[in-house]
PDB file of C-alpha atoms and ligand atoms in Angstrom:
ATOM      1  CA  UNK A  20     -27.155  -2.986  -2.051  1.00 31.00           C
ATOM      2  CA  UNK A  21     -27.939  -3.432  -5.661  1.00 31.00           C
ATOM      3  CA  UNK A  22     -26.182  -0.576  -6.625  1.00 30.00           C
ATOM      4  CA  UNK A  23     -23.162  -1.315  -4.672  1.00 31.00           C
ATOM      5  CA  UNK A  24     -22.806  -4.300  -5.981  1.00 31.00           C
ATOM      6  CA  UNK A  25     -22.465  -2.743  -9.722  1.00 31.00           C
ATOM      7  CA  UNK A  26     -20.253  -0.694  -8.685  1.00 32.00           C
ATOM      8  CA  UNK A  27     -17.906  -3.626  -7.012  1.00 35.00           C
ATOM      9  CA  UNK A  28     -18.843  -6.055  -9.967  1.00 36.00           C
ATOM     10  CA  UNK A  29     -17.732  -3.182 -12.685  1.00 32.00           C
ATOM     11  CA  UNK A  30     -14.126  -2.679 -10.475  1.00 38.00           C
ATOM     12  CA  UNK A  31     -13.295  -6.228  -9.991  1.00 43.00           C
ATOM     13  CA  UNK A  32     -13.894  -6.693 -13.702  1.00 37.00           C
ATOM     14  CA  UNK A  33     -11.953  -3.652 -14.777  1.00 37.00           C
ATOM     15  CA  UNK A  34      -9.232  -3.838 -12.296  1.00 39.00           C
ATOM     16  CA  UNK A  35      -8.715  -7.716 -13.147  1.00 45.00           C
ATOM     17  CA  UNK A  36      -8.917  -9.937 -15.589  1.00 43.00           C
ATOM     18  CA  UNK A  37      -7.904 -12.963 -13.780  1.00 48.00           C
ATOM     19  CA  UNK A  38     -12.064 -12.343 -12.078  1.00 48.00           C
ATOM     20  CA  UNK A  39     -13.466 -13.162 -15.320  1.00 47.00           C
ATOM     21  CA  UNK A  40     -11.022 -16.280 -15.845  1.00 48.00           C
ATOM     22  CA  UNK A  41     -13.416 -19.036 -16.608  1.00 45.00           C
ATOM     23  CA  UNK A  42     -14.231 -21.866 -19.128  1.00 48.00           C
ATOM     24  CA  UNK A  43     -17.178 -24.080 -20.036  1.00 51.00           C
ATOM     25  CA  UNK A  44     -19.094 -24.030 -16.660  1.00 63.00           C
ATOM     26  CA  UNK A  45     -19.395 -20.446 -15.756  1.00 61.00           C
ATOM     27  CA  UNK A  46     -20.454 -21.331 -12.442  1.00 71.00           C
ATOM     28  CA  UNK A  47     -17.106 -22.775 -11.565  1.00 88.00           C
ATOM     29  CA  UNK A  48     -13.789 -20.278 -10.936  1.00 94.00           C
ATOM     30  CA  UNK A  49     -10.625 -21.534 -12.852  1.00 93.00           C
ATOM     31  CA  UNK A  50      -7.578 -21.130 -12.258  1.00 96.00           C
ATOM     32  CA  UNK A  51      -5.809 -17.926 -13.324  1.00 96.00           C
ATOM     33  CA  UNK A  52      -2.398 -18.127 -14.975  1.00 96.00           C
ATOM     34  CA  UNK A  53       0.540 -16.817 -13.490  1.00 96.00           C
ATOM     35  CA  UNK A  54       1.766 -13.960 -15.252  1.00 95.00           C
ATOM     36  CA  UNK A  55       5.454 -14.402 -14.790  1.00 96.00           C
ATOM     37  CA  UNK A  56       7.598 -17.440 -14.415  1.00 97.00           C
ATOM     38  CA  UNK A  57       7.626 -19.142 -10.924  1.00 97.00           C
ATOM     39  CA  UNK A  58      11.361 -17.888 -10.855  1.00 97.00           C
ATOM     40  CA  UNK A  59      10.944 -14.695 -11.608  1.00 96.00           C
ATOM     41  CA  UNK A  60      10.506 -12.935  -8.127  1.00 97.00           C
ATOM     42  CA  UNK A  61      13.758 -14.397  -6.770  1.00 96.00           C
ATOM     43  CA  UNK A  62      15.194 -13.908  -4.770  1.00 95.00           C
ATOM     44  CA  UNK A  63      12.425 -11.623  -3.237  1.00 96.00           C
ATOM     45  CA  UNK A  64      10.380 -14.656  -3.342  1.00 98.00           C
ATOM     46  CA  UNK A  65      11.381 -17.869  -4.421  1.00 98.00           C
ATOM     47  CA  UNK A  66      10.651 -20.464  -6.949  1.00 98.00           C
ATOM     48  CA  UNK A  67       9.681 -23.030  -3.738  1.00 98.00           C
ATOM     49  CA  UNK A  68       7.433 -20.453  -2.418  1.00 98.00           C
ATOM     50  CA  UNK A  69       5.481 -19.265  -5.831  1.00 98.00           C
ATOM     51  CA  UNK A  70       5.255 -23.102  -6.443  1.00 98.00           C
ATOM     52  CA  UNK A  71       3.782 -24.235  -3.475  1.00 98.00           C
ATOM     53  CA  UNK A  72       1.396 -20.718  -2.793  1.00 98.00           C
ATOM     54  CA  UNK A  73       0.315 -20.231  -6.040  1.00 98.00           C
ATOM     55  CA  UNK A  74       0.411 -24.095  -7.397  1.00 98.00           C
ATOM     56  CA  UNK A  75      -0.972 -25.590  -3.895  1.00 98.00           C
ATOM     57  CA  UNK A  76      -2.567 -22.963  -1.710  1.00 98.00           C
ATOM     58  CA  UNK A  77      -4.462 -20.936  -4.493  1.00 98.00           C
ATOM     59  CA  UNK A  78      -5.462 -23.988  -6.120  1.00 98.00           C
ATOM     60  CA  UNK A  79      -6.650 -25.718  -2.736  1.00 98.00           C
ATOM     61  CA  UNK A  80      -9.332 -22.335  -2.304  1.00 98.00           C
ATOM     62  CA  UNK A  81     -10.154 -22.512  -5.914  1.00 98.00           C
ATOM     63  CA  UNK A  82     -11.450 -25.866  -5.480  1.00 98.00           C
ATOM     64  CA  UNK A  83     -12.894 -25.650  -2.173  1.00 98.00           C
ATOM     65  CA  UNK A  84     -14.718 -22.536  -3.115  1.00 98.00           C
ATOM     66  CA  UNK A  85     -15.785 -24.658  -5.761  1.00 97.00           C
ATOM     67  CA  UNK A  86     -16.591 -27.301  -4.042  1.00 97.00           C
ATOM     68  CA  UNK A  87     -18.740 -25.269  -1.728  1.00 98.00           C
ATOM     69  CA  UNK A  88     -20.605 -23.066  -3.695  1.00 97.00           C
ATOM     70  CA  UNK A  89     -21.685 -25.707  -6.124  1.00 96.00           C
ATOM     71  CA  UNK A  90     -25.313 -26.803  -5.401  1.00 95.00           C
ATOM     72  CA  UNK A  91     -25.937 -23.594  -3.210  1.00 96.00           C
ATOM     73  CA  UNK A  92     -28.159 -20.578  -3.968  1.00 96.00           C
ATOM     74  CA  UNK A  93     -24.256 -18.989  -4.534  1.00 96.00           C
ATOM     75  CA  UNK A  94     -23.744 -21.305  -7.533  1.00 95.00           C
ATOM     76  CA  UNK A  95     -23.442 -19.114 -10.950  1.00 92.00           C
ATOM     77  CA  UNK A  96     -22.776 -15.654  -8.838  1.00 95.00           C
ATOM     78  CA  UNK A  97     -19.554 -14.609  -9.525  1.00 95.00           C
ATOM     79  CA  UNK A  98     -16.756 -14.031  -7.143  1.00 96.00           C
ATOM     80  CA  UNK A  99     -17.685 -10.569  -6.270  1.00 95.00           C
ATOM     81  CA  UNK A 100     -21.475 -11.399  -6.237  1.00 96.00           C
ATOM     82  CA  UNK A 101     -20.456 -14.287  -3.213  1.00 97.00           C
ATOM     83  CA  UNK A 102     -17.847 -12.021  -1.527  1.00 98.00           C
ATOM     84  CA  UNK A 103     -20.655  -9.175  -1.258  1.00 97.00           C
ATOM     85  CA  UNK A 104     -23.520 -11.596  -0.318  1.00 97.00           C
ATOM     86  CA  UNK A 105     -22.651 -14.945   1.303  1.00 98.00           C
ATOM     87  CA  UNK A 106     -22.947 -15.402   5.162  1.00 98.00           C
ATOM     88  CA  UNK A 107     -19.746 -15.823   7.346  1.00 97.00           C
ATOM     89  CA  UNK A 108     -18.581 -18.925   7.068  1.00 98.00           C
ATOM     90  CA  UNK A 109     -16.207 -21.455   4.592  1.00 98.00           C
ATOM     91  CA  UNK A 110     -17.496 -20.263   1.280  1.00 98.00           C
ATOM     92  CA  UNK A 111     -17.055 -16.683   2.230  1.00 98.00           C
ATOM     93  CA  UNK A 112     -13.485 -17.791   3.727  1.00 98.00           C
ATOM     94  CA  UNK A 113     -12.894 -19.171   0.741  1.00 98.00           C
ATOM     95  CA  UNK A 114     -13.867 -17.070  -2.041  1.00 98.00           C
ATOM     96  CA  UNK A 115     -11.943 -13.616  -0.129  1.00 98.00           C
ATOM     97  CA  UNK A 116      -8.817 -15.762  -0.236  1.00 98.00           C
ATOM     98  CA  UNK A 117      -9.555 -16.739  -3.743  1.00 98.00           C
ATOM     99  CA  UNK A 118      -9.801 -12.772  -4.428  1.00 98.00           C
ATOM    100  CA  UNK A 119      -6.856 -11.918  -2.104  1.00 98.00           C
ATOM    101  CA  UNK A 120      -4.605 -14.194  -4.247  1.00 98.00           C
ATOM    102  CA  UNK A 121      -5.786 -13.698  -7.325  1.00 98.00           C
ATOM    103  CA  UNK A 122      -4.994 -10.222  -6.960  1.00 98.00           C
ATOM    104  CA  UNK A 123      -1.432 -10.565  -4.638  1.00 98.00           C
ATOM    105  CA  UNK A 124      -0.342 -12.790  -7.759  1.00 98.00           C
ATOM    106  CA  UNK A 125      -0.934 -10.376 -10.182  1.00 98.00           C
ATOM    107  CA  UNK A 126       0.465  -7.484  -8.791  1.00 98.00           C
ATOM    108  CA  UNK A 127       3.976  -7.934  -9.305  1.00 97.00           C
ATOM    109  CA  UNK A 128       6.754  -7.384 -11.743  1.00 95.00           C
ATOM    110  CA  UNK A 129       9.687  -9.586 -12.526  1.00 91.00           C
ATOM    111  CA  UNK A 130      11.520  -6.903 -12.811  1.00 78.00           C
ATOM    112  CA  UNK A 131      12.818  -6.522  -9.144  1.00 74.00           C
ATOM    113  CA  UNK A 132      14.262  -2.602  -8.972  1.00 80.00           C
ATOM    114  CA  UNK A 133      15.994  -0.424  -5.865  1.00 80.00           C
ATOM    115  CA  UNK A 134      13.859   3.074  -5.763  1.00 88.00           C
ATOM    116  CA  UNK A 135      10.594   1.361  -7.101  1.00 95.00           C
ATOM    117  CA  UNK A 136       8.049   3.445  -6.753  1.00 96.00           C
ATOM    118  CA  UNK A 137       4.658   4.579  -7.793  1.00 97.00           C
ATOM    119  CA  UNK A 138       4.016   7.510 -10.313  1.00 96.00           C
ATOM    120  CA  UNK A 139       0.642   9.343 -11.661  1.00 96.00           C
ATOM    121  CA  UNK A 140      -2.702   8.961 -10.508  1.00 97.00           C
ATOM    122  CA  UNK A 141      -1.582   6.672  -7.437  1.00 98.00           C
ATOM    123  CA  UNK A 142       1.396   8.485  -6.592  1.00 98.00           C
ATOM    124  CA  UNK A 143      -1.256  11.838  -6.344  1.00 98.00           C
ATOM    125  CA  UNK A 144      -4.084   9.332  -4.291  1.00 98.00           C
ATOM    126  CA  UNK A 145      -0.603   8.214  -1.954  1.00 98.00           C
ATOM    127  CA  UNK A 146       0.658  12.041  -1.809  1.00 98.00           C
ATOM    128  CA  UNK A 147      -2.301  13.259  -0.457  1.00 98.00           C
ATOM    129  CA  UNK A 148      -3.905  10.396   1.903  1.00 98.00           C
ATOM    130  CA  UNK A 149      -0.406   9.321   3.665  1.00 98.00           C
ATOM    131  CA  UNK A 150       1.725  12.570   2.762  1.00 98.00           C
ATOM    132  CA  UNK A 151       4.135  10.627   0.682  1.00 98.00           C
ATOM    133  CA  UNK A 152       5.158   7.234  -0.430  1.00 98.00           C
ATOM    134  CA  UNK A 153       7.787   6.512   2.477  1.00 98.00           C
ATOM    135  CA  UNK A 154       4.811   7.103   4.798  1.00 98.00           C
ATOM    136  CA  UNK A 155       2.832   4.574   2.871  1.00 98.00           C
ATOM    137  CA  UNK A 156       5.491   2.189   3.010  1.00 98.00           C
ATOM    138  CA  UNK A 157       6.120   2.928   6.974  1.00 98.00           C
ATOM    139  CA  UNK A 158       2.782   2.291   7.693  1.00 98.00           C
ATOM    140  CA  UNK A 159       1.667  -0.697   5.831  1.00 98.00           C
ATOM    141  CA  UNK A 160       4.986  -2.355   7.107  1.00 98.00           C
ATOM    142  CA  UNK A 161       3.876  -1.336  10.578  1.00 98.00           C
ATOM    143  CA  UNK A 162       0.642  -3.129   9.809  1.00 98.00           C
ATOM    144  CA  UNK A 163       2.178  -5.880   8.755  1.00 98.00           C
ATOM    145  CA  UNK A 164       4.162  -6.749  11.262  1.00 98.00           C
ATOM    146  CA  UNK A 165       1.156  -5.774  14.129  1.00 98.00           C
ATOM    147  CA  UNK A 166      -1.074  -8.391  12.912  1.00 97.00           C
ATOM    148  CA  UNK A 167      -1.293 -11.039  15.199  1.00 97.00           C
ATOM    149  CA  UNK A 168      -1.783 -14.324  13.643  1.00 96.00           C
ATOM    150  CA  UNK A 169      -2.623 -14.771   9.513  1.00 98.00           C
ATOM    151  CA  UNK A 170      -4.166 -12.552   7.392  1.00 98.00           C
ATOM    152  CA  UNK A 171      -4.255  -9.505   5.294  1.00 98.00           C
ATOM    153  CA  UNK A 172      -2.517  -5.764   4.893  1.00 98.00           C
ATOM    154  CA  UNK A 173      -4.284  -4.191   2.123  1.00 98.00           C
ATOM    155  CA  UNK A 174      -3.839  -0.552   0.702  1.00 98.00           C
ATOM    156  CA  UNK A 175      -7.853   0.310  -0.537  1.00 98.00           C
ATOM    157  CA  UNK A 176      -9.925   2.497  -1.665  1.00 98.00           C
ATOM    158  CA  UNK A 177     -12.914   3.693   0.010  1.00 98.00           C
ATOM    159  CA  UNK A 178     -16.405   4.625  -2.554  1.00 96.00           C
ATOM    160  CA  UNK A 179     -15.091   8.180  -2.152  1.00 97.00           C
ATOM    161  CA  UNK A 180     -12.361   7.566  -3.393  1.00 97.00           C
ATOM    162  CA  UNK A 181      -9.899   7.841  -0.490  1.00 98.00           C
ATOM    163  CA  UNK A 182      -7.035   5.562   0.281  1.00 98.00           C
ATOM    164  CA  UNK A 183      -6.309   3.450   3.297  1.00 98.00           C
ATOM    165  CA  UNK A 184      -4.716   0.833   4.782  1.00 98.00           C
ATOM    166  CA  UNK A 185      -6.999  -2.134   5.745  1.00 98.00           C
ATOM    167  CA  UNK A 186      -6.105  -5.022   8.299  1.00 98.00           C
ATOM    168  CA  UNK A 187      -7.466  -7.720   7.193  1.00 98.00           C
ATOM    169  CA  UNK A 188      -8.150 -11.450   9.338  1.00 97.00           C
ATOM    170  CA  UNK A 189      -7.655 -14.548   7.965  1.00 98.00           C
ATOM    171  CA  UNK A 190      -9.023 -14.666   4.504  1.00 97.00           C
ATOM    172  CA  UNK A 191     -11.050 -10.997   5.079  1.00 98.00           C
ATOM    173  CA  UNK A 192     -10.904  -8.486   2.227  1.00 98.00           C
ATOM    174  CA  UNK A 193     -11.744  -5.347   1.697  1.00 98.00           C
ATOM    175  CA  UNK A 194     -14.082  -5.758  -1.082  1.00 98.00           C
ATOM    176  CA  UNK A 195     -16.568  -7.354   1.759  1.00 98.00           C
ATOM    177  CA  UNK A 196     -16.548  -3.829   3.308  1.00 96.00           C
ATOM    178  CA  UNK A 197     -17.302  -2.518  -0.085  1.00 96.00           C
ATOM    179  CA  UNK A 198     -13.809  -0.991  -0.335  1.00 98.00           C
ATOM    180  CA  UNK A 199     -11.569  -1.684  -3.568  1.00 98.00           C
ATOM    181  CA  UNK A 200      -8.390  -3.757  -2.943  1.00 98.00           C
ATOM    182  CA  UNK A 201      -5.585  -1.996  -4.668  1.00 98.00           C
ATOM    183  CA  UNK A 202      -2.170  -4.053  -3.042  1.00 98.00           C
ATOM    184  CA  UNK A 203      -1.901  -6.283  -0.612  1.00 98.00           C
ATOM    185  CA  UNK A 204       0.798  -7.994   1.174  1.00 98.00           C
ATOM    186  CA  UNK A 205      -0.429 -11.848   2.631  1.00 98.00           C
ATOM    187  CA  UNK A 206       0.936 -12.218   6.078  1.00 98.00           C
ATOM    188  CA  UNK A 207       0.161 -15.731   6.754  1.00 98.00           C
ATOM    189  CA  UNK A 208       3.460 -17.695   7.033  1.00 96.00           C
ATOM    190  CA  UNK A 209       3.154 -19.820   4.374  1.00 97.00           C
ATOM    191  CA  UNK A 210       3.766 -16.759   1.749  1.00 98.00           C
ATOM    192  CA  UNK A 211       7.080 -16.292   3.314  1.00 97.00           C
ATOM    193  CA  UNK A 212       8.489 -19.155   5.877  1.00 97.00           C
ATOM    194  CA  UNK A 213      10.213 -21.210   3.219  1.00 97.00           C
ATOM    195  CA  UNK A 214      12.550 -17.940   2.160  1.00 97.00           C
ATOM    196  CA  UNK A 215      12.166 -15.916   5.348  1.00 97.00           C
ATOM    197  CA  UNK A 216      11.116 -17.886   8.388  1.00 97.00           C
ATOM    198  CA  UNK A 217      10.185 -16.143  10.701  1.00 96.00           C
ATOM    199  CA  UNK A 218      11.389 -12.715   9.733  1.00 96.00           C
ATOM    200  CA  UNK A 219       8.248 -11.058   8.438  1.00 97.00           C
ATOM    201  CA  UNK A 220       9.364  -8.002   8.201  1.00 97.00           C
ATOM    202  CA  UNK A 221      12.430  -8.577   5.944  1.00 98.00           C
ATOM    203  CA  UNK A 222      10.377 -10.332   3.580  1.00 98.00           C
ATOM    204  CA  UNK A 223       7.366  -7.312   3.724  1.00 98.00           C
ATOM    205  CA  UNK A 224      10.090  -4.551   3.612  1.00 97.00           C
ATOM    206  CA  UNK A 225      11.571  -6.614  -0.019  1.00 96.00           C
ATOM    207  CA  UNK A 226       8.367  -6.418  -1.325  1.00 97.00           C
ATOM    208  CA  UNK A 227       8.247  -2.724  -2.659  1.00 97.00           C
ATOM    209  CA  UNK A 228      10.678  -3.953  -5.069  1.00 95.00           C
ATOM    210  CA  UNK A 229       8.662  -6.191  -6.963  1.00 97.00           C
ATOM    211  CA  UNK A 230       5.321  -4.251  -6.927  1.00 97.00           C
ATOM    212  CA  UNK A 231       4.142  -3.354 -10.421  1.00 97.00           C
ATOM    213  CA  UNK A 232       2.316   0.151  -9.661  1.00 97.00           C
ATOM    214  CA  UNK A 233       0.817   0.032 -13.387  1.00 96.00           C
ATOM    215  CA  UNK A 234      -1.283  -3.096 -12.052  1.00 97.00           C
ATOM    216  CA  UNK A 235      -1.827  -1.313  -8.538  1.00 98.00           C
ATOM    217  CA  UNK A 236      -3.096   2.341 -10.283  1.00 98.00           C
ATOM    218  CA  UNK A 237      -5.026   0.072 -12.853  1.00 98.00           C
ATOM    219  CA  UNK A 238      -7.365  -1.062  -9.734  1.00 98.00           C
ATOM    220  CA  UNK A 239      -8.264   2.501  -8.716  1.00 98.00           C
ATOM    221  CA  UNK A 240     -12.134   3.807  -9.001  1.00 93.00           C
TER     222      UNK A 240
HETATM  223 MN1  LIG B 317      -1.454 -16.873   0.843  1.00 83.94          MN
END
């Protein structure tokens, strides 16, 4: 366990910064910034909809994993530390959706293209675990839509090193099965109903414009 733990500790630090965001109390998570304008995304995804997910719904976990962790034997772990460790229940709720954002924020560029696609190391990984990148897309779209309910769609990575596509409940992640999160797509309806209603898949199937592969590969073991 102790040497798992490194090993997710070192990737959540290398793969992003926004972990380590903190300030005076480093027992308390902060708020990352976001690293584009809330405009930028449009019309993929919306002004409204970064305003209200990022500006309300990240900042309501932040400060109920807060909230929750303060004054428990979890206060002054970090994220992954309390991700890896803590019981089921409202912290660890919390603190995956903290991660899940965190990370969804970050990965895109607002720099929406048509034939967007991976290259390099992650184009190799997606290559040789799905056969190509239009089988990763299939798939994870497929996953998307065959969630029932809110949660998660996340391409990972396994300790070996393999790739795979993780369904993910409510605010579940990966990095609790000791897998690293590379991209993930958030399926509850409040990431999408104010653009797309009820058409998840149209908003899932825009996505691959917007994804900034240099963030995704930068997450890899
Ligand atoms: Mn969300």
């Amino acid at each position: 366990m102790i040497t798992f733990c490194a090993i997710l500790l070192l990737n959540l630090n290398t793969f992003s910064t926004m972990d380590t965001t903190r300030c005076s109390n480093p027992a308390e998570y902060h708020m990352p910034t976001l690293p584009y304008q809330s405009y930028a995304l449009a019309p993929i995804i919306s002004a409204e909809t970064i305003e209200f997910h990022f500006g309300k719904h990240l900042q309501t976990y932040v400060d109920n994993y807060n909230r929750l962790a303060k004054d428990s034997r979890f206060e002054g772990m970090t994220l992954s530390e309390v991700i890896a460790n803590a019981p089921e229940g409202p912290l660890l709720n919390n603190a995956g959706q903290v991660l899940n954002h965190v990370l969804y924020f970050e990965q895109f560029t607002p720099y929406p293209t048509k034939n967007n696609a991976p290259t390099g190391n992650i184009a190799d990984a997606i290559e040789f675990d799905f056969g190509g990148f239009d089988n990763l897309k299939k798939q994870m779209e497929e996953a998307s839509l065959a969630l029932f309910g809110s949660g998660w769609v996340w391409l990972a990575q396994e300790e070996n090193g393999r790739l795979r596509i993780v369904s993910c409940k409510n605010g579940d992640t990966p990095a609790r099965k000791g897998m690293t999160p590379l991209l993930g797509f958030d399926v509850w309806e409040h990431a999408y109903y104010l653009d797309y209603q009820n058409r998840r898949a149209e908003h899932i199937h825009n996505l691959w414009d917007i994804i900034d592969w240099n963030i995704v590969q930068s997450r890899m073991r």
